[in-house]
């Protein structure tokens, strides 16, 4: 297990929700979530907070893929389609990278490859190396 | 229990996370969350997804406060301060209201009334009356 | 000249700024701007308002490309690099299309194809056909 | 004339558009614009780029009000009402202030005090003192 995988294994919230890290490389990451009953809102569709968290997780892995710590400072998300069952994927891609700031877009899709939501996020990059003592 | 309270009681995801609806009126809502271990990320601070979900919940209640159904289409969130224990509050306020679209801002604060995050969201308003047959 | 070109020729503000429509097709549009002195801010770099307007113009053309009228309801823009001379391009691409709402991303690049800004916008689609009596 | 006023007098773009700085203090600023023909879009209403620029200007003054230089990194804007004549005001307020990052909300209103647009922006704060050699 790489340091990044080990680090994100400690993400209690993403873990408890059932989010799985599928793959990652420099500036990229892909995660998935199998939709369960406790992911739904009052309308019986996947909660916006679940979709945001899945996107945010892929975003965070991509941002940490350089081996240093960063903190999310801003995100925008647009929701295009309600879903209530199946699998969701989030694929994050780095679009800008500076010493202090970096930006990512994340596409959230379902198993038919329909775009469910589009996410854009920015992180503040710290100097600390990622480590898991 | 009002129809709105009953409706949001069925929000499995917010319920399972421990979010509580404190109060609401036309165009407004206030919710809270007591921070627990399973709300944390790998850095040991409250997950962005948790903060988003709390804000999104207050936003949704405010948007449904007129008694009709609506769907979130877009949200932006900025994060100002990491927190790892205590209580979070989200207070939503309607800033624009049209037949088809409405907009809300949500302030997320901690128990010292420090601003943790600022959220802005827009909904598409449907014609359906909120009901919980 | 197509109806869309004629319609956007009447965009006084984009015209007065020097924005040029390069090409468009269903759900897509590309525009450009040659940077001039009056596009600069106090720091001597291109004004955020200029970059936003260029992106917004490509976004509007793409949204009108289906031949019906629409109105921008929400936009997010991130700025990655300051520029002070040369040419800027904005390329808009539709990522979601519904009867009432549609969404677009716009990349703003310079002549070296560096990403200057990333824009995401949503429109409310009206029933009116685009026409220029 | 204060340093800040002199600095923003050099904002060629805002100047050429007719934006006026009405007042400012630590973390706050208010600007206005009298709507003219060349501010309109193809629909005959004030261009989104004009509204963005007015908001961005108030945001920039508020961000520079501490006497140091900063650069906008991210903005979200929602549009609530189309206008075609009269006066627009933009009022910026600081909601978060850190050594490296600061955030602002800006309300854009018309002369009837109706909310036309709501803007939220973040800056990266540099160490340089604002000066106008």
Coordinates of C-alpha atoms in Angstrom, one line a residue:
Chain A
X1 CA 0.0 0.0 0.0
X2 CA 1.4 3.4 -1.0
X3 CA 1.6 6.3 1.5
X4 CA -1.3 8.0 -0.3
X5 CA -3.5 4.9 0.0
X6 CA -2.6 4.5 3.6
X7 CA -3.3 8.2 4.3
X8 CA -6.7 8.1 2.7
X9 CA -7.6 4.8 4.4
X10 CA -7.6 7.0 7.5
X11 CA -10.4 9.2 6.1
X12 CA -13.0 8.0 8.5
X13 CA -15.9 9.8 6.9
X14 CA -15.2 8.6 3.3
X15 CA -14.5 5.1 4.7
X16 CA -17.8 5.0 6.6
X17 CA -19.7 6.1 3.6
X18 CA -18.2 3.3 1.5
X19 CA -16.1 5.4 -0.9
X20 CA -13.3 3.4 -2.7
X21 CA -10.2 4.7 -4.3
X22 CA -9.8 3.0 -7.6
X23 CA -6.7 4.6 -9.0
X24 CA -4.5 7.6 -8.9
X25 CA -1.4 9.1 -10.5
X26 CA 0.3 12.6 -10.4
X27 CA -2.6 15.1 -10.5
X28 CA -5.3 12.5 -11.0
X29 CA -7.5 10.2 -9.0
X30 CA -10.6 8.1 -9.6
X31 CA -13.0 6.9 -6.8
X32 CA -16.3 5.1 -6.7
X33 CA -19.3 4.6 -4.5
X34 CA -22.0 1.9 -4.6
X35 CA -25.2 3.6 -3.8
X36 CA -26.9 2.4 -0.6
X37 CA -30.2 3.3 1.2
X38 CA -28.4 5.5 3.7
X39 CA -27.0 7.7 0.9
X40 CA -30.5 9.0 0.0
X41 CA -32.3 12.2 0.8
X42 CA -36.0 12.8 1.5
X43 CA -36.8 12.6 -2.2
X44 CA -35.3 9.1 -2.4
X45 CA -32.4 10.2 -4.6
X46 CA -28.7 10.3 -3.7
X47 CA -28.0 13.2 -1.4
X48 CA -26.1 16.2 -2.8
X49 CA -23.8 15.8 0.2
X50 CA -22.9 12.3 -0.9
X51 CA -22.1 13.4 -4.4
X52 CA -20.1 16.3 -3.1
X53 CA -18.2 14.0 -0.8
X54 CA -17.3 11.5 -3.5
X55 CA -16.1 14.4 -5.8
X56 CA -14.3 16.0 -2.9
X57 CA -12.5 12.7 -2.1
X58 CA -11.2 12.2 -5.6
X59 CA -10.2 15.9 -5.6
X60 CA -8.3 15.5 -2.3
X61 CA -6.4 12.4 -3.5
X62 CA -5.4 14.2 -6.7
X63 CA -4.3 17.2 -4.7
X64 CA -2.2 15.0 -2.4
X65 CA -0.8 12.9 -5.3
X66 CA 2.4 15.1 -5.3
X67 CA 3.2 13.8 -1.8
X68 CA 2.6 17.0 0.1
X69 CA -0.3 18.2 2.2
X70 CA -3.0 20.6 1.0
X71 CA -6.3 22.0 2.2
X72 CA -9.4 22.6 0.2
X73 CA -10.3 26.3 0.1
X74 CA -13.1 26.5 -2.4
X75 CA -15.4 24.3 -4.4
X76 CA -18.3 24.7 -6.9
X77 CA -20.6 21.9 -7.8
X78 CA -23.4 21.7 -10.4
X79 CA -25.9 18.9 -10.3
X80 CA -27.4 17.6 -13.6
X81 CA -29.2 14.4 -12.9
X82 CA -30.8 12.7 -9.9
X83 CA -29.9 9.0 -9.3
X84 CA -31.2 6.6 -6.8
X85 CA -29.3 3.3 -7.4
X86 CA -26.2 1.8 -9.0
X87 CA -22.7 3.1 -8.8
X88 CA -21.1 6.6 -9.0
X89 CA -17.6 7.4 -10.2
X90 CA -15.6 10.5 -9.6
X91 CA -12.7 11.3 -11.7
X92 CA -10.4 14.3 -10.7
X93 CA -7.9 16.0 -13.0
X94 CA -5.5 18.8 -12.1
X95 CA -5.9 21.9 -14.3
X96 CA -3.6 24.3 -12.6
X97 CA -0.6 23.8 -10.2
X98 CA 1.4 26.5 -8.5
X99 CA 3.6 26.5 -5.4
X100 CA 0.8 27.7 -3.1
X101 CA -2.4 26.9 -5.0
X102 CA -3.7 24.1 -7.3
X103 CA -7.0 23.5 -9.0
X104 CA -8.9 20.4 -10.1
X105 CA -12.1 19.5 -12.0
X106 CA -14.0 16.4 -11.1
X107 CA -16.6 14.7 -13.2
X108 CA -19.1 12.5 -11.4
X109 CA -20.7 9.9 -13.6
X110 CA -22.9 6.8 -13.2
X111 CA -22.4 3.3 -14.7
X112 CA -23.9 4.5 -18.0
X113 CA -21.3 7.2 -18.1
X114 CA -23.9 9.9 -17.8
X115 CA -22.6 13.1 -16.2
X116 CA -24.3 13.4 -12.8
X117 CA -22.4 16.4 -11.4
X118 CA -19.5 18.6 -12.3
X119 CA -17.2 19.8 -9.5
X120 CA -14.3 22.4 -9.5
X121 CA -12.1 22.8 -6.5
X122 CA -9.0 24.7 -5.3
X123 CA -6.5 23.8 -2.6
X124 CA -3.9 25.7 -0.6
X125 CA -0.7 23.8 -0.7
X126 CA 1.3 23.4 2.5
X127 CA 4.9 22.6 2.7
X128 CA 4.5 19.5 4.8
X129 CA 5.3 16.2 3.3
X130 CA 2.5 13.6 3.4
X131 CA 3.4 11.0 6.0
X132 CA 1.6 8.6 8.2
X133 CA 4.1 8.3 11.1
Chain B
X1 CA -44.5 17.7 13.8
X2 CA -45.0 19.9 10.6
X3 CA -44.9 18.5 7.1
X4 CA -41.5 20.0 6.6
X5 CA -40.1 18.4 9.7
X6 CA -41.6 15.0 8.8
X7 CA -40.3 15.3 5.3
X8 CA -36.7 16.0 6.4
X9 CA -36.9 13.3 9.0
X10 CA -36.9 11.0 6.0
X11 CA -33.5 12.4 4.9
X12 CA -31.6 9.1 5.6
X13 CA -28.2 10.6 5.0
X14 CA -28.6 13.7 7.1
X15 CA -30.2 11.6 9.8
X16 CA -27.4 9.0 9.8
X17 CA -24.9 11.7 10.1
X18 CA -26.5 13.2 13.1
X19 CA -27.7 16.5 11.6
X20 CA -30.5 18.2 13.6
X21 CA -33.0 20.8 12.3
X22 CA -33.2 23.5 15.0
X23 CA -35.7 25.9 13.5
X24 CA -37.1 27.2 10.2
X25 CA -39.5 29.8 8.8
X26 CA -40.4 31.1 5.3
X27 CA -37.0 31.2 3.5
X28 CA -34.9 30.4 6.5
X29 CA -33.6 27.4 8.3
X30 CA -31.0 26.5 11.0
X31 CA -29.4 23.1 11.6
X32 CA -26.7 21.8 13.8
X33 CA -24.3 18.9 14.1
X34 CA -22.3 17.6 17.0
X35 CA -18.9 16.6 15.6
X36 CA -18.0 12.9 16.1
X37 CA -15.0 10.8 15.1
X38 CA -16.6 9.5 12.0
X39 CA -17.0 13.0 10.6
X40 CA -13.2 13.5 10.3
X41 CA -10.9 13.3 7.3
X42 CA -7.3 11.9 7.1
X43 CA -6.0 15.2 8.6
X44 CA -8.2 14.7 11.7
X45 CA -10.4 17.6 11.0
X46 CA -14.1 17.7 10.0
X47 CA -14.5 16.5 6.4
X48 CA -15.4 19.1 3.7
X49 CA -18.2 16.7 2.8
X50 CA -19.7 16.9 6.3
X51 CA -19.6 20.7 6.3
X52 CA -21.1 20.8 2.8
X53 CA -23.8 18.4 3.8
X54 CA -24.7 20.4 6.9
X55 CA -25.0 23.6 4.8
X56 CA -26.8 21.7 2.1
X57 CA -29.4 20.5 4.6
X58 CA -30.2 23.9 6.0
X59 CA -30.3 25.2 2.3
X60 CA -32.8 22.4 1.4
X61 CA -35.1 23.1 4.4
X62 CA -35.1 26.8 3.6
X63 CA -35.9 26.0 -0.1
X64 CA -38.7 23.7 0.9
X65 CA -40.1 26.1 3.5
X66 CA -42.6 27.5 1.0
X67 CA -44.3 24.0 0.9
X68 CA -43.2 23.1 -2.6
X69 CA -40.5 20.7 -3.9
X70 CA -37.3 22.0 -5.3
X71 CA -34.0 20.5 -6.5
X72 CA -30.5 21.9 -5.9
X73 CA -28.8 22.7 -9.1
X74 CA -25.6 24.6 -8.1
X75 CA -23.6 25.3 -5.0
X76 CA -20.4 27.1 -4.1
X77 CA -18.6 26.7 -0.8
X78 CA -15.5 28.3 0.7
X79 CA -13.8 26.9 3.7
X80 CA -12.2 29.2 6.2
X81 CA -11.2 27.3 9.2
X82 CA -10.5 23.7 10.1
X83 CA -12.3 22.3 13.2
X84 CA -12.0 18.9 14.9
X85 CA -14.4 19.0 17.8
X86 CA -17.5 20.7 19.2
X87 CA -20.6 21.8 17.4
X88 CA -21.3 23.2 14.0
X89 CA -24.3 25.4 13.0
X90 CA -25.6 26.1 9.5
X91 CA -28.0 29.1 9.0
X92 CA -29.6 29.4 5.6
X93 CA -31.3 32.6 4.3
X94 CA -33.2 33.1 1.0
X95 CA -31.7 35.9 -1.1
X96 CA -33.7 35.5 -4.3
X97 CA -37.1 33.9 -5.0
X98 CA -38.6 33.4 -8.5
X99 CA -41.3 31.1 -9.8
X100 CA -38.7 28.7 -11.2
X101 CA -35.4 29.5 -9.3
X102 CA -34.5 30.5 -5.8
X103 CA -31.1 31.3 -4.1
X104 CA -29.8 30.9 -0.6
X105 CA -26.7 31.7 1.4
X106 CA -25.6 29.6 4.3
X107 CA -23.2 30.5 7.0
X108 CA -21.5 27.6 8.8
X109 CA -20.3 28.6 12.3
X110 CA -18.9 26.9 15.4
X111 CA -19.9 27.3 19.0
X112 CA -17.7 30.4 19.3
X113 CA -19.6 31.9 16.3
X114 CA -16.5 31.8 14.1
X115 CA -17.3 31.5 10.4
X116 CA -16.1 28.0 9.3
X117 CA -17.5 28.0 5.8
X118 CA -19.7 30.1 3.5
X119 CA -22.1 28.4 1.1
X120 CA -24.2 29.8 -1.7
X121 CA -26.8 27.6 -3.5
X122 CA -29.5 27.7 -6.1
X123 CA -32.6 25.5 -6.6
X124 CA -34.9 24.7 -9.4
X125 CA -38.5 25.0 -8.0
X126 CA -41.0 22.3 -9.1
X127 CA -44.7 22.7 -9.0
X128 CA -45.3 19.8 -6.7
X129 CA -46.6 20.4 -3.2
X130 CA -44.5 18.9 -0.5
X131 CA -46.3 16.0 1.0
X132 CA -45.6 12.9 2.9
X133 CA -48.5 10.6 2.0
Chain C
X1 CA -24.2 35.8 -41.6
X2 CA -26.2 33.3 -39.4
X3 CA -28.9 34.5 -37.0
X4 CA -26.6 33.7 -34.1
X5 CA -23.8 35.8 -35.5
X6 CA -26.2 38.6 -36.2
X7 CA -27.6 38.3 -32.7
X8 CA -24.2 38.5 -31.0
X9 CA -23.1 41.4 -33.3
X10 CA -25.7 43.4 -31.3
X11 CA -23.8 42.6 -28.0
X12 CA -22.6 46.3 -27.5
X13 CA -20.5 45.5 -24.6
X14 CA -18.6 42.6 -26.1
X15 CA -18.3 44.5 -29.3
X16 CA -16.9 47.6 -27.7
X17 CA -14.4 45.5 -25.8
X18 CA -13.1 43.9 -29.0
X19 CA -14.3 40.3 -28.5
X20 CA -14.5 38.3 -31.7
X21 CA -16.6 35.2 -32.3
X22 CA -14.3 32.7 -34.1
X23 CA -16.5 29.7 -34.5
X24 CA -19.5 27.8 -33.1
X25 CA -21.6 24.7 -33.5
X26 CA -24.3 23.0 -31.5
X27 CA -23.3 23.4 -27.8
X28 CA -19.9 24.9 -28.6
X29 CA -18.3 28.3 -29.3
X30 CA -14.9 29.8 -29.5
X31 CA -14.1 33.5 -29.1
X32 CA -10.9 35.6 -28.9
X33 CA -9.7 39.0 -27.6
X34 CA -6.6 40.9 -28.5
X35 CA -5.4 42.4 -25.2
X36 CA -5.3 46.3 -25.3
X37 CA -4.2 48.9 -22.7
X38 CA -7.8 49.5 -21.7
X39 CA -8.3 45.9 -20.6
X40 CA -5.8 46.2 -17.8
X41 CA -6.3 46.7 -14.1
X42 CA -4.2 48.7 -11.5
X43 CA -1.6 45.9 -11.4
X44 CA -1.1 46.2 -15.2
X45 CA -2.5 42.8 -15.9
X46 CA -5.7 41.9 -17.8
X47 CA -8.7 42.7 -15.6
X48 CA -10.7 39.8 -14.1
X49 CA -13.8 41.4 -15.5
X50 CA -12.3 41.2 -19.1
X51 CA -11.4 37.5 -18.7
X52 CA -14.9 36.8 -17.2
X53 CA -16.6 38.7 -20.1
X54 CA -14.7 36.8 -22.7
X55 CA -15.6 33.5 -21.1
X56 CA -19.2 34.6 -20.6
X57 CA -19.4 35.6 -24.3
X58 CA -18.3 32.1 -25.5
X59 CA -20.7 30.6 -22.9
X60 CA -23.6 32.7 -24.2
X61 CA -23.0 31.8 -27.8
X62 CA -22.8 28.1 -27.0
X63 CA -26.0 28.4 -24.9
X64 CA -27.8 30.2 -27.8
X65 CA -26.4 27.7 -30.4
X66 CA -29.6 25.7 -30.2
X67 CA -31.6 28.6 -31.6
X68 CA -33.5 29.5 -28.4
X69 CA -33.0 32.3 -25.9
X70 CA -31.4 31.6 -22.5
X71 CA -30.3 33.6 -19.5
X72 CA -27.1 33.1 -17.4
X73 CA -28.1 32.3 -13.8
X74 CA -24.8 31.3 -12.2
X75 CA -21.0 31.3 -13.0
X76 CA -17.9 30.3 -11.2
X77 CA -14.5 31.3 -12.4
X78 CA -11.0 30.5 -11.2
X79 CA -8.0 32.5 -12.2
X80 CA -4.6 30.7 -12.7
X81 CA -2.2 33.1 -14.4
X82 CA -1.9 36.9 -14.9
X83 CA -1.3 38.1 -18.4
X84 CA -0.7 41.5 -19.8
X85 CA -0.3 41.3 -23.5
X86 CA -1.1 39.0 -26.4
X87 CA -4.3 37.2 -27.3
X88 CA -6.8 35.4 -25.2
X89 CA -9.1 32.6 -26.4
X90 CA -12.3 31.2 -24.7
X91 CA -13.6 27.9 -25.7
X92 CA -17.1 26.9 -24.4
X93 CA -18.4 23.3 -24.3
X94 CA -21.9 22.1 -23.2
X95 CA -21.7 19.5 -20.5
X96 CA -25.4 19.3 -19.6
X97 CA -28.6 20.1 -21.5
X98 CA -32.1 19.9 -20.2
X99 CA -35.4 21.5 -21.3
X100 CA -35.0 24.3 -18.6
X101 CA -31.4 24.3 -17.7
X102 CA -28.1 23.8 -19.5
X103 CA -24.4 24.0 -18.3
X104 CA -21.1 24.8 -19.9
X105 CA -17.4 24.9 -19.1
X106 CA -15.2 27.4 -20.7
X107 CA -11.4 27.3 -20.8
X108 CA -9.6 30.6 -21.3
X109 CA -6.1 30.2 -22.8
X110 CA -3.4 32.4 -24.2
X111 CA -1.5 32.1 -27.4
X112 CA 0.9 29.5 -25.8
X113 CA -2.2 27.5 -24.9
X114 CA -1.6 28.0 -21.2
X115 CA -4.7 27.8 -19.1
X116 CA -5.4 31.4 -17.8
X117 CA -8.8 30.8 -16.2
X118 CA -11.5 28.1 -16.0
X119 CA -15.2 29.1 -16.0
X120 CA -18.3 27.0 -15.4
X121 CA -21.8 28.5 -16.1
X122 CA -25.5 27.6 -16.0
X123 CA -28.3 29.1 -18.0
X124 CA -32.1 29.0 -17.7
X125 CA -33.5 28.2 -21.1
X126 CA -36.5 30.2 -22.3
X127 CA -39.0 29.0 -24.9
X128 CA -38.4 32.0 -27.2
X129 CA -36.8 31.3 -30.5
X130 CA -33.7 33.5 -31.1
X131 CA -34.6 36.1 -33.7
X132 CA -33.4 39.5 -34.8
X133 CA -36.5 41.0 -36.3
Chain D
X1 CA -6.6 61.2 -2.4
X2 CA -5.6 58.1 -0.4
X3 CA -3.1 55.6 -1.8
X4 CA -6.0 53.1 -2.4
X5 CA -8.0 55.7 -4.4
X6 CA -5.0 56.6 -6.4
X7 CA -4.2 52.9 -7.0
X8 CA -7.7 52.2 -8.3
X9 CA -7.8 55.3 -10.4
X10 CA -5.2 53.4 -12.5
X11 CA -7.7 50.6 -13.1
X12 CA -8.0 51.5 -16.9
X13 CA -10.7 49.0 -17.5
X14 CA -13.0 50.0 -14.6
X15 CA -12.3 53.6 -15.3
X16 CA -13.2 53.2 -19.0
X17 CA -16.5 51.5 -18.0
X18 CA -17.5 54.3 -15.7
X19 CA -17.2 52.5 -12.4
X20 CA -16.9 54.9 -9.4
X21 CA -15.6 54.1 -6.0
X22 CA -18.0 55.6 -3.5
X23 CA -16.5 54.6 -0.1
X24 CA -14.3 52.1 1.6
X25 CA -12.9 51.2 5.0
X26 CA -11.0 48.2 6.4
X27 CA -12.4 45.1 4.7
X28 CA -15.3 47.0 3.0
X29 CA -15.9 49.0 -0.2
X30 CA -18.8 50.4 -2.2
X31 CA -18.8 51.2 -5.9
X32 CA -21.4 52.3 -8.4
X33 CA -22.1 52.4 -12.1
X34 CA -24.5 54.4 -14.2
X35 CA -25.9 52.1 -16.9
X36 CA -25.1 53.3 -20.4
X37 CA -25.9 51.8 -23.9
X38 CA -22.5 50.2 -24.2
X39 CA -23.1 48.2 -21.1
X40 CA -25.8 46.1 -22.7
X41 CA -25.8 42.7 -24.3
X42 CA -27.8 41.4 -27.3
X43 CA -30.9 41.0 -25.2
X44 CA -30.8 44.8 -24.3
X45 CA -30.0 44.2 -20.6
X46 CA -26.8 44.9 -18.7
X47 CA -24.1 42.4 -19.7
X48 CA -23.2 39.8 -17.1
X49 CA -19.6 40.9 -17.7
X50 CA -20.5 44.4 -16.5
X51 CA -22.2 43.2 -13.4
X52 CA -19.3 40.9 -12.7
X53 CA -16.7 43.7 -13.2
X54 CA -18.6 46.1 -10.9
X55 CA -18.7 43.4 -8.2
X56 CA -15.1 42.5 -8.8
X57 CA -14.0 46.1 -8.5
X58 CA -15.7 46.5 -5.0
X59 CA -14.2 43.1 -4.1
X60 CA -10.7 44.3 -5.2
X61 CA -10.9 47.5 -3.2
X62 CA -12.0 45.7 -0.1
X63 CA -9.2 43.2 -0.5
X64 CA -6.6 46.0 -0.9
X65 CA -8.1 48.0 2.0
X66 CA -5.5 46.6 4.4
X67 CA -2.7 48.3 2.3
X68 CA -1.2 45.2 0.8
X69 CA -1.5 43.7 -2.7
X70 CA -3.7 40.7 -3.4
X71 CA -4.8 38.7 -6.4
X72 CA -8.3 37.3 -7.1
X73 CA -8.1 33.5 -7.4
X74 CA -11.8 32.5 -7.5
X75 CA -15.3 34.0 -7.8
X76 CA -18.8 32.8 -8.0
X77 CA -21.7 35.0 -9.1
X78 CA -25.4 34.3 -9.3
X79 CA -27.7 36.6 -11.4
X80 CA -31.2 37.3 -10.1
X81 CA -32.7 40.0 -12.1
X82 CA -32.1 41.6 -15.5
X83 CA -31.8 45.4 -15.6
X84 CA -31.4 47.8 -18.5
X85 CA -31.3 51.3 -17.1
X86 CA -30.5 53.2 -14.0
X87 CA -27.7 52.8 -11.5
X88 CA -26.0 49.7 -10.0
X89 CA -24.3 49.5 -6.7
X90 CA -21.8 46.9 -5.5
X91 CA -21.1 46.5 -1.8
X92 CA -18.2 44.3 -0.7
X93 CA -17.7 42.9 2.8
X94 CA -14.9 40.8 4.1
X95 CA -16.0 37.5 5.6
X96 CA -12.7 35.8 6.2
X97 CA -9.1 37.1 6.6
X98 CA -6.0 35.0 6.9
X99 CA -2.3 35.8 6.3
X100 CA -2.4 34.2 2.8
X101 CA -6.1 34.1 1.9
X102 CA -9.1 36.4 2.4
X103 CA -12.8 36.1 1.2
X104 CA -15.5 38.6 0.4
X105 CA -19.2 38.7 -0.5
X106 CA -20.5 41.4 -2.7
X107 CA -24.2 42.4 -3.2
X108 CA -25.1 44.1 -6.4
X109 CA -28.3 46.2 -6.1
X110 CA -30.2 48.7 -8.2
X111 CA -31.5 52.1 -7.1
X112 CA -34.7 50.4 -5.6
X113 CA -32.3 48.3 -3.5
X114 CA -33.4 45.1 -5.3
X115 CA -30.7 42.4 -5.3
X116 CA -29.5 42.0 -8.9
X117 CA -26.6 39.6 -8.3
X118 CA -24.7 38.0 -5.5
X119 CA -20.9 37.5 -5.7
X120 CA -18.4 35.6 -3.6
X121 CA -14.7 35.9 -4.1
X122 CA -11.4 34.8 -2.7
X123 CA -7.9 36.4 -3.0
X124 CA -4.4 35.3 -2.4
X125 CA -2.7 37.9 -0.3
X126 CA 0.9 38.9 -1.3
X127 CA 3.4 40.5 1.0
X128 CA 3.9 43.6 -1.1
X129 CA 2.7 46.9 0.3
X130 CA 0.3 48.8 -2.0
X131 CA 2.2 51.7 -3.4
X132 CA 2.0 54.0 -6.4
X133 CA 5.6 54.9 -6.9

